[in-house]
CSV table of C-alpha atoms and ligand atoms in Angstrom, one decimal:
chain,number,residue,atom,x,y,z
A,1,MET,CA,111.3,114.8,138.4
A,2,THR,CA,111.1,115.5,134.7
A,3,HIS,CA,113.0,113.1,132.4
A,4,SER,CA,114.2,113.9,128.9
A,5,ASN,CA,113.9,110.3,127.7
A,6,VAL,CA,112.7,109.7,124.1
A,7,ILE,CA,111.8,106.3,122.5
A,8,HIS,CA,112.5,105.7,118.9
A,9,PRO,CA,110.8,102.6,117.4
A,10,LEU,CA,113.2,101.3,114.7
A,11,CYS,CA,111.9,98.8,112.1
A,12,VAL,CA,114.4,95.9,111.5
A,13,GLY,CA,112.2,93.8,109.2
A,14,LEU,CA,108.9,93.3,107.6
A,15,PHE,CA,107.0,90.0,107.8
A,16,ALA,CA,104.9,88.4,105.1
A,17,GLY,CA,102.7,85.5,106.0
A,18,PRO,CA,103.9,82.0,106.8
A,19,VAL,CA,106.0,80.3,104.0
A,20,ASP,CA,103.7,78.4,101.7
A,21,GLN,CA,105.8,75.2,101.2
A,22,ASP,CA,104.3,74.8,97.7
A,23,ASN,CA,104.7,78.4,96.6
A,24,GLN,CA,107.9,80.1,97.7
A,25,SER,CA,106.8,83.3,95.9
A,26,ALA,CA,104.8,84.0,99.1
A,27,GLY,CA,107.6,86.6,99.8
A,28,THR,CA,105.8,89.1,97.5
A,29,ALA,CA,102.7,88.9,99.7
A,30,THR,CA,101.5,92.0,101.6
A,31,TYR,CA,103.3,92.4,104.9
A,32,VAL,CA,101.4,91.3,107.9
A,33,SER,CA,103.6,92.6,110.7
A,34,ALA,CA,107.0,94.1,111.4
A,35,MET,CA,110.0,93.5,113.7
A,36,PHE,CA,111.3,96.3,115.9
A,37,GLU,CA,114.0,97.4,118.2
A,38,TYR,CA,113.5,100.5,120.4
A,39,LEU,CA,116.2,103.0,121.0
A,40,ILE,CA,115.9,105.0,124.3
A,41,LEU,CA,117.9,108.2,124.4
A,42,GLY,CA,118.1,110.8,127.2
A,43,SER,CA,118.9,108.7,130.3
A,44,GLY,CA,122.7,109.0,129.9
A,45,VAL,CA,123.6,105.8,128.2
A,46,PRO,CA,121.9,104.7,125.0
A,47,ILE,CA,119.6,101.8,125.7
A,48,LEU,CA,118.3,99.3,123.0
A,49,VAL,CA,115.2,97.2,123.7
A,50,ASP,CA,115.3,94.0,121.6
A,51,THR,CA,117.8,93.3,118.8
A,52,GLY,CA,115.8,91.6,116.0
A,53,THR,CA,116.8,88.4,114.2
A,54,LEU,CA,119.9,87.4,112.3
A,55,SER,CA,118.8,87.5,108.7
A,56,GLU,CA,116.1,86.9,106.1
A,57,GLN,CA,117.7,83.4,105.6
A,58,SER,CA,117.6,82.4,109.2
A,59,ALA,CA,114.0,83.5,109.5
A,60,SER,CA,113.1,81.4,106.5
A,61,GLU,CA,115.1,78.3,107.4
A,62,ARG,CA,114.6,78.2,111.2
A,63,GLN,CA,111.2,79.8,111.6
A,64,HIS,CA,109.5,79.3,108.2
A,65,ARG,CA,108.8,83.1,108.0
A,66,VAL,CA,109.3,85.4,105.1
A,67,LEU,CA,111.2,88.4,106.3
A,68,HIS,CA,112.0,91.4,104.2
A,69,ARG,CA,115.1,93.2,105.5
A,70,PRO,CA,116.7,95.7,103.1
A,71,ALA,CA,120.1,97.0,104.2
A,72,ASN,CA,118.6,100.2,105.8
A,73,MET,CA,116.7,97.9,108.2
A,74,ASP,CA,119.8,96.2,109.5
A,75,PRO,CA,119.7,96.3,113.4
A,76,VAL,CA,123.0,98.2,113.6
A,77,ARG,CA,122.5,100.5,110.5
A,78,VAL,CA,119.2,101.8,111.9
A,79,LEU,CA,121.3,103.6,114.6
A,80,GLU,CA,123.3,105.6,112.0
A,81,PRO,CA,120.8,108.5,111.8
A,82,PHE,CA,121.3,109.1,115.5
A,83,GLY,CA,125.1,109.3,115.1
A,84,LEU,CA,125.5,106.0,117.0
A,85,THR,CA,127.5,102.9,116.3
A,86,ALA,CA,126.9,99.4,117.7
A,87,GLY,CA,129.6,100.0,120.4
A,88,ASP,CA,127.7,103.0,121.8
A,89,ILE,CA,124.9,101.0,123.1
A,90,GLY,CA,125.5,100.5,126.9
A,91,ILE,CA,122.5,98.4,127.8
A,92,VAL,CA,120.5,95.9,125.7
A,93,VAL,CA,117.1,94.8,127.2
A,94,ASN,CA,115.5,91.7,125.7
A,95,THR,CA,111.8,91.7,126.4
A,96,HIS,CA,112.1,87.9,126.0
A,97,LEU,CA,114.3,85.4,124.2
A,98,HIS,CA,112.2,84.5,121.2
A,99,TRP,CA,114.3,84.5,118.1
A,100,ASP,CA,113.0,87.8,116.7
A,101,HIS,CA,113.8,89.8,119.9
A,102,CYS,CA,117.3,88.8,120.8
A,103,SER,CA,119.3,87.3,118.0
A,104,GLY,CA,121.2,90.5,117.3
A,105,ASN,CA,122.6,90.7,120.9
A,106,ASP,CA,126.1,89.8,119.9
A,107,ARG,CA,126.3,92.8,117.5
A,108,PHE,CA,126.4,95.3,120.4
A,109,PRO,CA,129.7,94.5,122.0
A,110,GLY,CA,129.7,97.2,124.7
A,111,ALA,CA,126.3,96.4,126.1
A,112,ARG,CA,125.3,94.5,129.2
A,113,ILE,CA,122.2,92.5,128.3
A,114,LEU,CA,119.3,92.4,130.8
A,115,VAL,CA,116.9,89.4,130.7
A,116,GLN,CA,114.6,88.1,133.3
A,117,ARG,CA,116.0,85.0,135.1
A,118,ALA,CA,112.8,83.1,134.4
A,119,GLU,CA,113.2,83.7,130.7
A,120,VAL,CA,116.8,82.5,130.6
A,121,ALA,CA,115.7,79.3,132.3
A,122,HIS,CA,112.8,78.8,129.9
A,123,ALA,CA,115.0,79.4,126.9
A,124,ILE,CA,117.3,76.6,127.9
A,125,ASP,CA,114.4,74.1,128.2
A,126,PRO,CA,111.2,75.5,126.7
A,127,LEU,CA,107.8,74.0,126.5
A,128,ALA,CA,107.9,71.5,123.7
A,129,GLU,CA,105.5,73.5,121.5
A,130,HIS,CA,107.6,76.7,122.0
A,131,ARG,CA,111.1,75.2,121.3
A,132,ARG,CA,111.2,76.6,117.8
A,133,PHE,CA,110.6,80.2,119.0
A,134,TYR,CA,113.8,79.9,121.1
A,135,ASP,CA,115.8,78.4,118.1
A,136,LYS,CA,115.9,75.2,120.2
A,137,ILE,CA,116.3,73.2,117.0
A,138,SER,CA,118.6,70.2,116.6
A,139,GLY,CA,122.0,71.3,115.4
A,140,ILE,CA,121.4,75.0,115.9
A,141,THR,CA,123.0,77.2,118.6
A,142,PRO,CA,120.6,80.0,119.4
A,143,ALA,CA,122.1,83.4,118.3
A,144,TRP,CA,121.6,85.1,121.7
A,145,LEU,CA,124.1,82.6,123.3
A,146,ALA,CA,126.9,84.2,121.3
A,147,ALA,CA,126.7,87.1,123.8
A,148,TRP,CA,125.8,85.0,126.9
A,149,ASP,CA,128.9,86.2,128.8
A,150,ARG,CA,127.3,89.7,128.9
A,151,VAL,CA,123.8,88.5,129.9
A,152,GLN,CA,122.7,89.6,133.4
A,153,ALA,CA,119.7,87.8,134.8
A,154,VAL,CA,117.1,90.1,136.5
A,155,ASP,CA,114.5,89.0,139.0
A,156,GLY,CA,111.4,91.1,138.7
A,157,ASP,CA,111.1,94.9,138.4
A,158,LEU,CA,114.3,96.9,138.2
A,159,ARG,CA,115.2,100.6,137.6
A,160,ILE,CA,118.1,100.5,135.1
A,161,ALA,CA,118.5,104.2,134.4
A,162,PRO,CA,116.8,107.5,135.3
A,163,GLY,CA,113.2,107.1,134.3
A,164,VAL,CA,113.7,103.7,132.8
A,165,THR,CA,112.4,100.6,134.6
A,166,LEU,CA,112.0,97.0,133.7
A,167,ILE,CA,108.6,95.6,134.6
A,168,ALA,CA,108.2,91.8,134.8
A,169,LEU,CA,105.2,90.8,132.7
A,170,PRO,CA,104.9,87.0,132.4
A,171,GLY,CA,102.3,85.6,130.1
A,172,HIS,CA,103.5,85.4,126.5
A,173,SER,CA,106.6,83.7,128.0
A,174,PRO,CA,107.6,83.0,131.6
A,175,GLY,CA,110.1,85.8,131.7
A,176,SER,CA,108.6,88.4,129.4
A,177,GLN,CA,109.3,91.9,130.6
A,178,GLY,CA,108.3,95.4,129.6
A,179,VAL,CA,110.2,98.7,129.8
A,180,LEU,CA,108.5,101.6,131.4
A,181,VAL,CA,109.9,104.9,130.2
A,182,GLU,CA,109.1,108.3,131.8
A,183,THR,CA,109.4,111.2,129.5
A,184,ALA,CA,108.6,114.9,129.5
A,185,ASN,CA,105.4,114.0,127.7
A,186,GLY,CA,104.1,111.1,129.6
A,187,ARG,CA,104.8,107.5,130.5
A,188,PHE,CA,105.2,104.8,127.9
A,189,LEU,CA,105.5,101.0,128.2
A,190,ILE,CA,107.4,99.0,125.6
A,191,ALA,CA,105.3,95.9,126.2
A,192,GLY,CA,107.0,93.1,124.3
A,193,ASP,CA,105.0,90.3,122.8
A,194,ASN,CA,102.3,90.5,125.5
A,195,VAL,CA,100.8,93.2,123.2
A,196,ASN,CA,101.4,92.5,119.5
A,197,THR,CA,99.4,95.3,118.0
A,198,TYR,CA,97.3,98.4,119.0
A,199,HIS,CA,94.2,96.5,117.9
A,200,ASP,CA,95.1,93.6,120.3
A,201,TRP,CA,95.6,96.0,123.2
A,202,ILE,CA,92.3,97.9,122.6
A,203,ASN,CA,90.5,94.5,122.6
A,204,ARG,CA,92.6,92.9,125.3
A,205,GLN,CA,93.4,90.2,122.8
A,206,PRO,CA,96.1,87.8,124.1
A,207,PRO,CA,99.0,86.9,121.8
A,208,ARG,CA,98.7,83.7,119.8
A,209,VAL,CA,101.7,82.3,121.7
A,210,ILE,CA,101.2,82.2,125.4
A,211,VAL,CA,102.5,80.1,128.3
A,212,SER,CA,99.8,81.1,130.9
A,213,GLU,CA,96.6,82.9,130.3
A,214,GLU,CA,96.2,83.6,134.0
A,215,ALA,CA,99.7,85.2,134.1
A,216,TRP,CA,98.9,87.2,131.0
A,217,ASN,CA,95.6,88.5,132.5
A,218,GLN,CA,97.6,89.6,135.6
A,219,SER,CA,100.1,91.3,133.5
A,220,VAL,CA,97.3,93.2,131.7
A,221,ARG,CA,96.0,94.4,135.0
A,222,ARG,CA,99.6,95.4,136.0
A,223,ILE,CA,99.9,97.4,132.7
A,224,GLU,CA,96.6,99.1,133.3
A,225,MET,CA,97.8,100.2,136.8
A,226,LEU,CA,100.9,101.8,135.3
A,227,GLU,CA,98.7,104.4,133.7
A,228,CYS,CA,100.9,104.7,130.6
A,229,GLU,CA,100.6,104.6,126.9
A,230,VAL,CA,101.3,101.1,125.6
A,231,ILE,CA,103.7,100.5,122.7
A,232,PRO,CA,103.1,97.1,121.0
A,233,SER,CA,105.8,94.8,119.6
A,234,HIS,CA,104.8,94.1,116.0
A,235,ASP,CA,102.4,96.7,114.7
A,236,LEU,CA,103.0,98.1,111.2
A,237,GLU,CA,101.8,101.4,112.5
A,238,LEU,CA,105.2,101.8,114.2
A,239,VAL,CA,107.1,101.8,110.9
A,240,ASP,CA,108.4,105.3,110.5
A,241,HIS,CA,106.5,106.4,113.6
A,242,PRO,CA,107.6,109.6,115.2
A,243,PRO,CA,109.4,109.2,118.5
A,244,PHE,CA,107.5,108.8,121.8
A,245,GLY,CA,108.0,111.4,124.5
A,246,ALA,CA,109.6,114.0,122.3
B,301,ZN,ZN1,107.7,86.3,121.3
């Protein structure tokens, strides 16, 4: 069956290096990576994979990261060129629940939100060294919980729309998942943070943050068996990249 799905990578922020506590002008440094959400059109209902973070301020205060987000990189405004509003998104998929992939969930009021059950459990009580990535910080309520009434926990692989399938890929986090998209021009996998950049994928370089190297290696083999083109999560090459599958 031929599918008409198309994937649009949408940049919702640019990262400079870690904040230098002694030199707050680090914000002018060259960007080192980018934050994305991925809009999948063609399966009937608009699907959004990941929803970015709240704001430049929250990235700085909670994560000590310098994020550049001009108004045209707002997670809702990036939908405007497609004639879409926030309410048009029917499904949100979170590849995982780290702060930079799910904090905008509440801004899409018509969407059910699909997350692996293992990820929900880990977000509630993460490994000590991973607490910050989940905004598990004293006095802070993680932003994704603002939409928790619409979260649906998923166990393993699941077809969610014609030609669109969730693939469980633990490694970077216990409940990381990818989204396999069949298009008229091949199969593509939105890989989440298991694959940060094209360079990492070519070199089979694991992400810096990982809960299980064994699980990550198994997920890599799983991805290889899918025989698809891999779309990484934070590669600057994806800024203004043409759509996949068009
Ligand atoms: Zn992550």
